[in-house]
XYZ file of C-alpha atoms in Angstrom:
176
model
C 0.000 0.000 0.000
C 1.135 3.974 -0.681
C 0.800 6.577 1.535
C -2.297 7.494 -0.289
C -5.517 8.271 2.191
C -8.277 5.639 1.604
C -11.184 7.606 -0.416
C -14.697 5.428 0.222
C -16.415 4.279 -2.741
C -20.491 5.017 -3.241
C -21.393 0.944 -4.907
C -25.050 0.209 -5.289
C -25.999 -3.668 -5.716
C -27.900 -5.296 -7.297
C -28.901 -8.973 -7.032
C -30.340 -10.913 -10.634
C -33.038 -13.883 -9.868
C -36.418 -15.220 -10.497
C -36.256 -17.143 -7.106
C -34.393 -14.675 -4.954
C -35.848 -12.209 -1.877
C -34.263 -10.473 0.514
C -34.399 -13.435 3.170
C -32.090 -15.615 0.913
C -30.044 -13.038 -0.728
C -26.634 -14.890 0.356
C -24.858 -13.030 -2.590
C -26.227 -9.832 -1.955
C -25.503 -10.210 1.210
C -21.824 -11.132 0.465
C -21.294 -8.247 -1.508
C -22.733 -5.711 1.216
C -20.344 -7.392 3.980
C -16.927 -6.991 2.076
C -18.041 -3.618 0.431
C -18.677 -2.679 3.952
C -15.337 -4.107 5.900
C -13.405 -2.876 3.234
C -14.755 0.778 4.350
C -16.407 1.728 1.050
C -20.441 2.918 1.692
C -23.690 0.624 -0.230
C -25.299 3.430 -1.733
C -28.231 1.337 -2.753
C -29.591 -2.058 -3.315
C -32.766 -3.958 -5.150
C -33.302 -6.985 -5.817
C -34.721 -7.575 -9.715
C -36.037 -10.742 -12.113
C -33.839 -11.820 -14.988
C -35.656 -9.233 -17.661
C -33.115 -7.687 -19.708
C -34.875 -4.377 -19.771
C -35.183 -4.067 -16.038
C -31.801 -4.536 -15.531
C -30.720 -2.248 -18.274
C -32.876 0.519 -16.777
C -32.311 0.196 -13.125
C -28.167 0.359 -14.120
C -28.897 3.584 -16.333
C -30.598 5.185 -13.159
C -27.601 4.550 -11.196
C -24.971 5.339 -13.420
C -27.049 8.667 -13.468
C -27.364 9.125 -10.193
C -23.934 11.467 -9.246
C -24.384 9.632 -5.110
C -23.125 6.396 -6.834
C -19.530 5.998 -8.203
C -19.948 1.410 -9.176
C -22.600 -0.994 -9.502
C -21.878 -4.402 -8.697
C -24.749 -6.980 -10.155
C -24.822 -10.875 -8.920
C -26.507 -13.320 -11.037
C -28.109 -13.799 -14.824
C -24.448 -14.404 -15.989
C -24.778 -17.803 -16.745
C -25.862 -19.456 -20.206
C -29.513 -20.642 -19.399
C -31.974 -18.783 -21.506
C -32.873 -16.773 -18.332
C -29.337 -15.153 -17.959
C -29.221 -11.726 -19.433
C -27.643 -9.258 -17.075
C -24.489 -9.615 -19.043
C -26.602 -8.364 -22.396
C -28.276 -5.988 -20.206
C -24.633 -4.915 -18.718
C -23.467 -4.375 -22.818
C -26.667 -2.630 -23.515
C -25.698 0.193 -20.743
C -21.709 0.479 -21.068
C -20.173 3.011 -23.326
C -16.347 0.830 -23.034
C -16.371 -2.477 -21.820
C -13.407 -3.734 -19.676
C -12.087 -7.093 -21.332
C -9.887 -7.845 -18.714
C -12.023 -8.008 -16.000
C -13.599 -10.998 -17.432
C -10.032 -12.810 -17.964
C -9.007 -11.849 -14.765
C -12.137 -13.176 -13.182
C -11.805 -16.260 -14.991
C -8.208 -16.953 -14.116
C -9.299 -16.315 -10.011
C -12.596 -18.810 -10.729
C -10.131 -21.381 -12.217
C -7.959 -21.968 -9.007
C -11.340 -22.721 -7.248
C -13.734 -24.359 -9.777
C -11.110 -25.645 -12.329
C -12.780 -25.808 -15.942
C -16.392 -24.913 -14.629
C -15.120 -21.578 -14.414
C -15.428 -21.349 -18.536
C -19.518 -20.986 -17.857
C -19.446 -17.525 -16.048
C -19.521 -14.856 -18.354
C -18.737 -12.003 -15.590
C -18.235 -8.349 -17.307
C -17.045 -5.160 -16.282
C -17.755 -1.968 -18.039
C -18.092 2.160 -17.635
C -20.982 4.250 -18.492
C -21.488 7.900 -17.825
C -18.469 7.710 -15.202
C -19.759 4.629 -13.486
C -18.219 1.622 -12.962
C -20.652 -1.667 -13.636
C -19.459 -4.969 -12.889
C -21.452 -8.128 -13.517
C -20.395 -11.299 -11.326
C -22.102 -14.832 -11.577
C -25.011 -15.311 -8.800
C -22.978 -17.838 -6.174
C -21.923 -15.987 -2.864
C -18.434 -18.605 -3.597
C -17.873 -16.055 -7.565
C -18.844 -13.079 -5.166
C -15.736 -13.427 -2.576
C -13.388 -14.233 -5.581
C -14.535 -11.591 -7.622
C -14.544 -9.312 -4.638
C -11.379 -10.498 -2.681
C -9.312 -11.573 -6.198
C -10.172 -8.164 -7.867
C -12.484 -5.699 -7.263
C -11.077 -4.623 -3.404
C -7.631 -3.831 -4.832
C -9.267 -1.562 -8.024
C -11.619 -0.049 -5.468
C -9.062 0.926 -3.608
C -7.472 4.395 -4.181
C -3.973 3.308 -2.269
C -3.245 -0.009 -4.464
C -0.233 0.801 -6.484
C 0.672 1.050 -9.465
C -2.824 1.488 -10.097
C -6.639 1.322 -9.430
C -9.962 2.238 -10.846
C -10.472 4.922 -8.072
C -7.297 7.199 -9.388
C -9.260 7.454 -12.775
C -12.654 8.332 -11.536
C -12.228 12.273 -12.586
C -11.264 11.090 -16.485
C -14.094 8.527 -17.137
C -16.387 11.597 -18.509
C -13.832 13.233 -20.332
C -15.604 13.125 -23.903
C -18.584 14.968 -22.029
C -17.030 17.349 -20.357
C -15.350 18.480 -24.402
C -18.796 18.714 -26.184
């Protein structure tokens, strides 16, 4: 770690099932806990089916809203015919981040071995939001979470981190 003070990160989440409510949200629930110990502040939180347009339209509110900085989905990322928050997640970003994906899959293969080839996790950035979409087990949450996203959100993780470029992700807006 630098010398770098900690800056808290706004994340709303958002949990993707048909069968899901808030009593058995162990993903959700995941998510909220590490976002939380790792001092960062859930800015919001719903619970939605697997429609595409729902999705799509609950992520453009938040990457409108200015009180939330990255959205962090669970679920819909599998291949059943149900699973569309990752076309949902495409529909909303304006640049997608490739890596995230690869990295993701590299973390799930340590734990799940080949199985990890089914998740189709994304990351992208839309109107200076963050949006990352993990698969719906609490197991892919603490990877994704503990593997990735807790260094990135992290403004003091060197060399560097998704926090440091918050200010430039609306550059083309801010020329018009």
């Amino acid at each position: 770690m630098s010398e770098r003070e900690f800056i808290p990160v706004r994340i709303a989440v958002l949990t993707v099932s048909d069968s899901r409510g808030w009593e058995d949200d162990k993903s959700g629930n995941v998510l909220d806990a590490r976002i939380k110990d790792a001092g960062h502040i859930v800015a919001d939180r719903k619970i939605l089916h697997d429609e595409r347009a729902e999705i799509a339209e609950q992520l453009r509110t938040w990457c409108a809203n200015p009180d939330i900085d990255v959205v962090i989905s669970t679920g819909g990322t599998g291949l059943t015919g149900r699973d569309v928050t990752v076309e949902a997640h495409r529909d909303v970003y304006e640049k997608e981040i490739d890596a995230f994906g690869t990295v993701f899959t590299i973390i799930s293969m340590e734990k799940i071995g080949t199985s990890a080839v089914q998740s189709r996790a994304t990351g992208g950035v839309s109107n200076g939001t963050y949006l990352f979409a993990l698969p719906g087990s609490p197991g892919a949450c603490k990877d994704a979470w503990d593997g990735i996203l807790v260094k990135q959100l992290d403004y003091r993780h060197m060399p560097c981190n998704f926090v440091e470029i918050f200010p430039r992700l609306s550059e083309t807006q801010r020329r018009k």
